[in-house]
Amino acid sequence: MYAQRQLAYAPTPYSYTPTSSLSATINLDEELKLAATNTERDLYESLAEVYSIITTLEALEKAYLKDSIGESDYTGTCSRLLKQYKSNLADESVARAFGDLESFKREWDLECPRATERIRLGLPATVEQPVHVANATTSGAAASLVAAVTENFITLLDATRIGMVSKDTLHPLLVDVIQAVNKVTDQEFENKGKIVTWLITLNQMRASEELSEEQAREIQFDIESAYYGFKATLK
């Protein structure tokens, strides 16, 4: 008399029909745990933090290029983000799960060319290549800036000569050199680019890693040449 009612679900070979008792066992308000242990949870949180740092760096670089942020604010924020990035990956378990930047980007479909370059260099754009150099108001101030450059070059060269060639020793000394140089001149000079090149090389190393004997000789030669090149700009 009446047409057969169409089932709202596909029939199974065993004519299984969902029951209300089954659905009642699923609590939609229950929190879904992504990690089984505290260690696993900490790992996921660290990887999420790295993801956040990368995307924030990309936004920061774009803002700087559009003059939406001042040089001072950009430099401080960029330096802090780079330190946080390195700090997270200093943990061996996080570094192991992270792999490398390119594989991490592929896994999470990240498009961040500016952040990638900034991480590769390991220092803000304002340190790598200053936009302008403020003029010293007095000859005494100018002499003080030049003296600071000389002191930083000598400290770095002394470290290489006595065999202190680990990343955690040389990287901050190189940063001090390039920052001091940029306060004096924005001119290019012989082997100035080598300072940045060595910064990039060291930035790819772990903190405890050391330069090889050959690399130690090369960096000493390059830094000495850069120092003489800097002095030539003062004549």
GROMACS .gro file of C-alpha atoms in nm:
model
  235
    1MET     CA    1   0.000   0.000   0.000
    2TYR     CA    2   0.275   0.238   0.090
    3ALA     CA    3   0.611   0.274  -0.088
    4GLN     CA    4   0.904   0.130   0.103
    5ARG     CA    5   1.091   0.405   0.292
    6GLN     CA    6   1.445   0.464   0.161
    7LEU     CA    7   1.720   0.398   0.412
    8ALA     CA    8   1.937   0.696   0.513
    9TYR     CA    9   2.245   0.476   0.513
   10ALA     CA   10   2.394   0.220   0.279
   11PRO     CA   11   2.293  -0.139   0.365
   12THR     CA   12   2.569  -0.380   0.462
   13PRO     CA   13   2.596  -0.752   0.387
   14TYR     CA   14   2.493  -0.819   0.746
   15SER     CA   15   2.206  -0.568   0.747
   16TYR     CA   16   2.377  -0.365   1.022
   17THR     CA   17   2.172  -0.075   1.153
   18PRO     CA   18   2.334   0.203   1.362
   19THR     CA   19   2.192   0.223   1.712
   20SER     CA   20   2.157   0.513   1.950
   21SER     CA   21   2.360   0.327   2.211
   22LEU     CA   22   2.671   0.346   1.988
   23SER     CA   23   2.648   0.720   1.931
   24ALA     CA   24   2.589   0.771   2.299
   25THR     CA   25   2.940   0.645   2.374
   26ILE     CA   26   3.099   0.936   2.177
   27ASN     CA   27   3.139   1.252   2.382
   28LEU     CA   28   3.170   1.546   2.145
   29ASP     CA   29   3.276   1.774   2.432
   30GLU     CA   30   3.570   1.556   2.528
   31GLU     CA   31   3.912   1.709   2.458
   32LEU     CA   32   4.106   1.525   2.189
   33LYS     CA   33   4.458   1.447   2.306
   34LEU     CA   34   4.716   1.477   2.029
   35ALA     CA   35   5.001   1.357   2.248
   36ALA     CA   36   5.017   1.047   2.462
   37THR     CA   37   5.293   1.177   2.692
   38ASN     CA   38   5.421   1.508   2.827
   39THR     CA   39   5.740   1.466   2.624
   40GLU     CA   40   5.541   1.423   2.305
   41ARG     CA   41   5.326   1.725   2.391
   42ASP     CA   42   5.634   1.943   2.453
   43LEU     CA   43   5.775   1.835   2.118
   44TYR     CA   44   5.459   1.933   1.932
   45GLU     CA   45   5.446   2.266   2.114
   46SER     CA   46   5.807   2.340   2.018
   47LEU     CA   47   5.742   2.256   1.652
   48ALA     CA   48   5.433   2.478   1.659
   49GLU     CA   49   5.647   2.757   1.804
   50VAL     CA   50   5.901   2.716   1.522
   51TYR     CA   51   5.616   2.732   1.267
   52SER     CA   52   5.490   3.051   1.430
   53ILE     CA   53   5.836   3.208   1.429
   54ILE     CA   54   5.883   3.138   1.058
   55THR     CA   55   5.547   3.288   0.959
   56THR     CA   56   5.604   3.590   1.185
   57LEU     CA   57   5.947   3.647   1.031
   58GLU     CA   58   5.792   3.639   0.684
   59ALA     CA   59   5.536   3.903   0.786
   60LEU     CA   60   5.807   4.113   0.952
   61GLU     CA   61   6.027   4.110   0.641
   62LYS     CA   62   5.733   4.218   0.424
   63ALA     CA   63   5.647   4.498   0.667
   64TYR     CA   64   6.008   4.622   0.665
   65LEU     CA   65   6.020   4.627   0.285
   66LYS     CA   66   5.700   4.836   0.281
   67ASP     CA   67   5.836   5.078   0.543
   68SER     CA   68   5.553   4.974   0.775
   69ILE     CA   69   5.797   4.929   1.063
   70GLY     CA   70   6.093   5.142   1.174
   71GLU     CA   71   6.452   5.021   1.152
   72SER     CA   72   6.498   5.006   1.529
   73ASP     CA   73   6.178   4.807   1.592
   74TYR     CA   74   6.253   4.579   1.297
   75THR     CA   75   6.607   4.507   1.416
   76GLY     CA   76   6.502   4.425   1.772
   77THR     CA   77   6.208   4.206   1.668
   78CYS     CA   78   6.405   4.022   1.399
   79SER     CA   79   6.697   3.955   1.632
   80ARG     CA   80   6.460   3.820   1.898
   81LEU     CA   81   6.280   3.590   1.651
   82LEU     CA   82   6.609   3.452   1.518
   83LYS     CA   83   6.728   3.379   1.871
   84GLN     CA   84   6.400   3.203   1.952
   85TYR     CA   85   6.428   2.996   1.633
   86LYS     CA   86   6.780   2.883   1.725
   87SER     CA   87   6.684   2.822   2.087
   88ASN     CA   88   6.397   2.589   1.991
   89LEU     CA   89   6.614   2.390   1.752
   90ALA     CA   90   6.894   2.361   2.006
   91ASP     CA   91   6.690   2.078   2.159
   92GLU     CA   92   6.804   1.756   1.991
   93SER     CA   93   6.459   1.595   1.985
   94VAL     CA   94   6.305   1.906   1.828
   95ALA     CA   95   6.588   1.935   1.575
   96ARG     CA   96   6.547   1.567   1.484
   97ALA     CA   97   6.171   1.602   1.429
   98PHE     CA   98   6.219   1.931   1.245
   99GLY     CA   99   6.475   1.792   1.002
  100ASP     CA  100   6.576   2.095   0.796
  101LEU     CA  101   6.397   2.413   0.694
  102GLU     CA  102   6.321   2.306   0.337
  103SER     CA  103   6.167   1.971   0.441
  104PHE     CA  104   5.968   2.143   0.720
  105LYS     CA  105   5.831   2.394   0.468
  106ARG     CA  106   5.728   2.116   0.230
  107GLU     CA  107   5.559   1.916   0.504
  108TRP     CA  108   5.349   2.210   0.622
  109ASP     CA  109   5.310   2.380   0.282
  110LEU     CA  110   5.489   2.698   0.389
  111GLU     CA  111   5.566   2.969   0.134
  112CYS     CA  112   5.810   3.201   0.309
  113PRO     CA  113   6.104   3.306   0.086
  114ARG     CA  114   6.192   3.617   0.287
  115ALA     CA  115   6.193   3.435   0.620
  116THR     CA  116   6.400   3.155   0.463
  117GLU     CA  117   6.667   3.401   0.352
  118ARG     CA  118   6.669   3.578   0.688
  119ILE     CA  119   6.713   3.248   0.874
  120ARG     CA  120   6.989   3.147   0.632
  121LEU     CA  121   7.179   3.471   0.702
  122GLY     CA  122   7.107   3.462   1.074
  123LEU     CA  123   7.098   3.838   1.123
  124PRO     CA  124   6.860   4.128   1.048
  125ALA     CA  125   6.873   4.311   0.715
  126THR     CA  126   6.976   4.629   0.897
  127VAL     CA  127   7.288   4.451   1.024
  128GLU     CA  128   7.366   4.271   0.701
  129GLN     CA  129   7.343   4.587   0.487
  130PRO     CA  130   7.267   4.918   0.660
  131VAL     CA  131   7.032   5.155   0.482
  132HIS     CA  132   7.224   5.460   0.595
  133VAL     CA  133   7.502   5.560   0.830
  134ALA     CA  134   7.442   5.836   1.078
  135ASN     CA  135   7.707   6.108   1.067
  136ALA     CA  136   7.910   6.148   1.383
  137THR     CA  137   7.844   6.490   1.532
  138THR     CA  138   8.202   6.538   1.651
  139SER     CA  139   8.545   6.418   1.552
  140GLY     CA  140   8.568   6.253   1.893
  141ALA     CA  141   8.254   6.049   1.828
  142ALA     CA  142   8.384   5.946   1.485
  143ALA     CA  143   8.719   5.840   1.636
  144SER     CA  144   8.535   5.637   1.899
  145LEU     CA  145   8.339   5.447   1.632
  146VAL     CA  146   8.654   5.371   1.434
  147ALA     CA  147   8.831   5.256   1.750
  148ALA     CA  148   8.539   5.020   1.822
  149VAL     CA  149   8.574   4.867   1.475
  150THR     CA  150   8.947   4.816   1.524
  151GLU     CA  151   8.894   4.658   1.864
  152ASN     CA  152   8.632   4.417   1.729
  153PHE     CA  153   8.851   4.314   1.435
  154ILE     CA  154   9.148   4.250   1.665
  155THR     CA  155   8.936   4.048   1.911
  156LEU     CA  156   8.808   3.829   1.628
  157LEU     CA  157   9.155   3.776   1.479
  158ASP     CA  158   9.302   3.693   1.820
  159ALA     CA  159   9.033   3.427   1.868
  160THR     CA  160   9.119   3.257   1.538
  161ARG     CA  161   9.492   3.271   1.608
  162ILE     CA  162   9.464   3.093   1.941
  163GLY     CA  163   9.233   2.825   1.806
  164MET     CA  164   8.899   2.949   1.942
  165VAL     CA  165   8.709   2.856   1.627
  166SER     CA  166   8.377   2.715   1.751
  167LYS     CA  167   8.053   2.863   1.622
  168ASP     CA  168   7.944   2.990   1.964
  169THR     CA  169   8.272   3.185   1.992
  170LEU     CA  170   8.311   3.326   1.641
  171HIS     CA  171   7.952   3.405   1.543
  172PRO     CA  172   7.892   3.679   1.804
  173LEU     CA  173   8.237   3.826   1.733
  174LEU     CA  174   8.157   3.847   1.361
  175VAL     CA  175   7.823   4.012   1.439
  176ASP     CA  176   8.007   4.269   1.655
  177VAL     CA  177   8.245   4.341   1.366
  178ILE     CA  178   7.978   4.393   1.100
  179GLN     CA  179   7.763   4.606   1.334
  180ALA     CA  180   8.059   4.826   1.426
  181VAL     CA  181   8.164   4.862   1.060
  182ASN     CA  182   7.812   4.960   0.956
  183LYS     CA  183   7.809   5.242   1.211
  184VAL     CA  184   8.113   5.394   1.042
  185THR     CA  185   8.057   5.338   0.670
  186ASP     CA  186   7.809   5.191   0.426
  187GLN     CA  187   8.074   5.173   0.154
  188GLU     CA  188   8.177   4.842   0.007
  189PHE     CA  189   8.542   4.754   0.066
  190GLU     CA  190   8.770   4.459   0.001
  191ASN     CA  191   8.637   4.138   0.159
  192LYS     CA  192   8.350   4.310   0.342
  193GLY     CA  193   8.122   4.053   0.181
  194LYS     CA  194   8.338   3.776   0.331
  195ILE     CA  195   8.227   3.881   0.679
  196VAL     CA  196   7.865   3.809   0.585
  197THR     CA  197   7.969   3.490   0.405
  198TRP     CA  198   8.135   3.358   0.720
  199LEU     CA  199   7.831   3.460   0.925
  200ILE     CA  200   7.617   3.244   0.696
  201THR     CA  201   7.864   2.954   0.719
  202LEU     CA  202   7.869   2.966   1.098
  203ASN     CA  203   7.492   3.008   1.116
  204GLN     CA  204   7.449   2.665   0.952
  205MET     CA  205   7.664   2.499   1.219
  206ARG     CA  206   7.567   2.374   1.564
  207ALA     CA  207   7.687   2.582   1.857
  208SER     CA  208   7.956   2.333   1.962
  209GLU     CA  209   8.087   2.271   1.609
  210GLU     CA  210   8.429   2.406   1.515
  211LEU     CA  211   8.583   2.520   1.189
  212SER     CA  212   8.831   2.284   1.032
  213GLU     CA  213   9.200   2.375   1.029
  214GLU     CA  214   9.171   2.485   0.667
  215GLN     CA  215   8.862   2.696   0.739
  216ALA     CA  216   9.037   2.856   1.036
  217ARG     CA  217   9.320   2.971   0.808
  218GLU     CA  218   9.072   3.097   0.551
  219ILE     CA  219   8.868   3.301   0.796
  220GLN     CA  220   9.182   3.455   0.942
  221PHE     CA  221   9.302   3.558   0.595
  222ASP     CA  222   8.959   3.693   0.493
  223ILE     CA  223   8.911   3.894   0.814
  224GLU     CA  224   9.262   4.042   0.795
  225SER     CA  225   9.193   4.145   0.433
  226ALA     CA  226   8.858   4.294   0.536
  227TYR     CA  227   9.027   4.492   0.815
  228TYR     CA  228   9.281   4.641   0.573
  229GLY     CA  229   8.998   4.712   0.330
  230PHE     CA  230   8.808   4.896   0.602
  231LYS     CA  231   9.114   5.102   0.694
  232ALA     CA  232   9.152   5.203   0.328
  233THR     CA  233   8.806   5.367   0.337
  234LEU     CA  234   8.923   5.600   0.611
  235LYS     CA  235   9.198   5.762   0.405
   0.00000   0.00000   0.00000
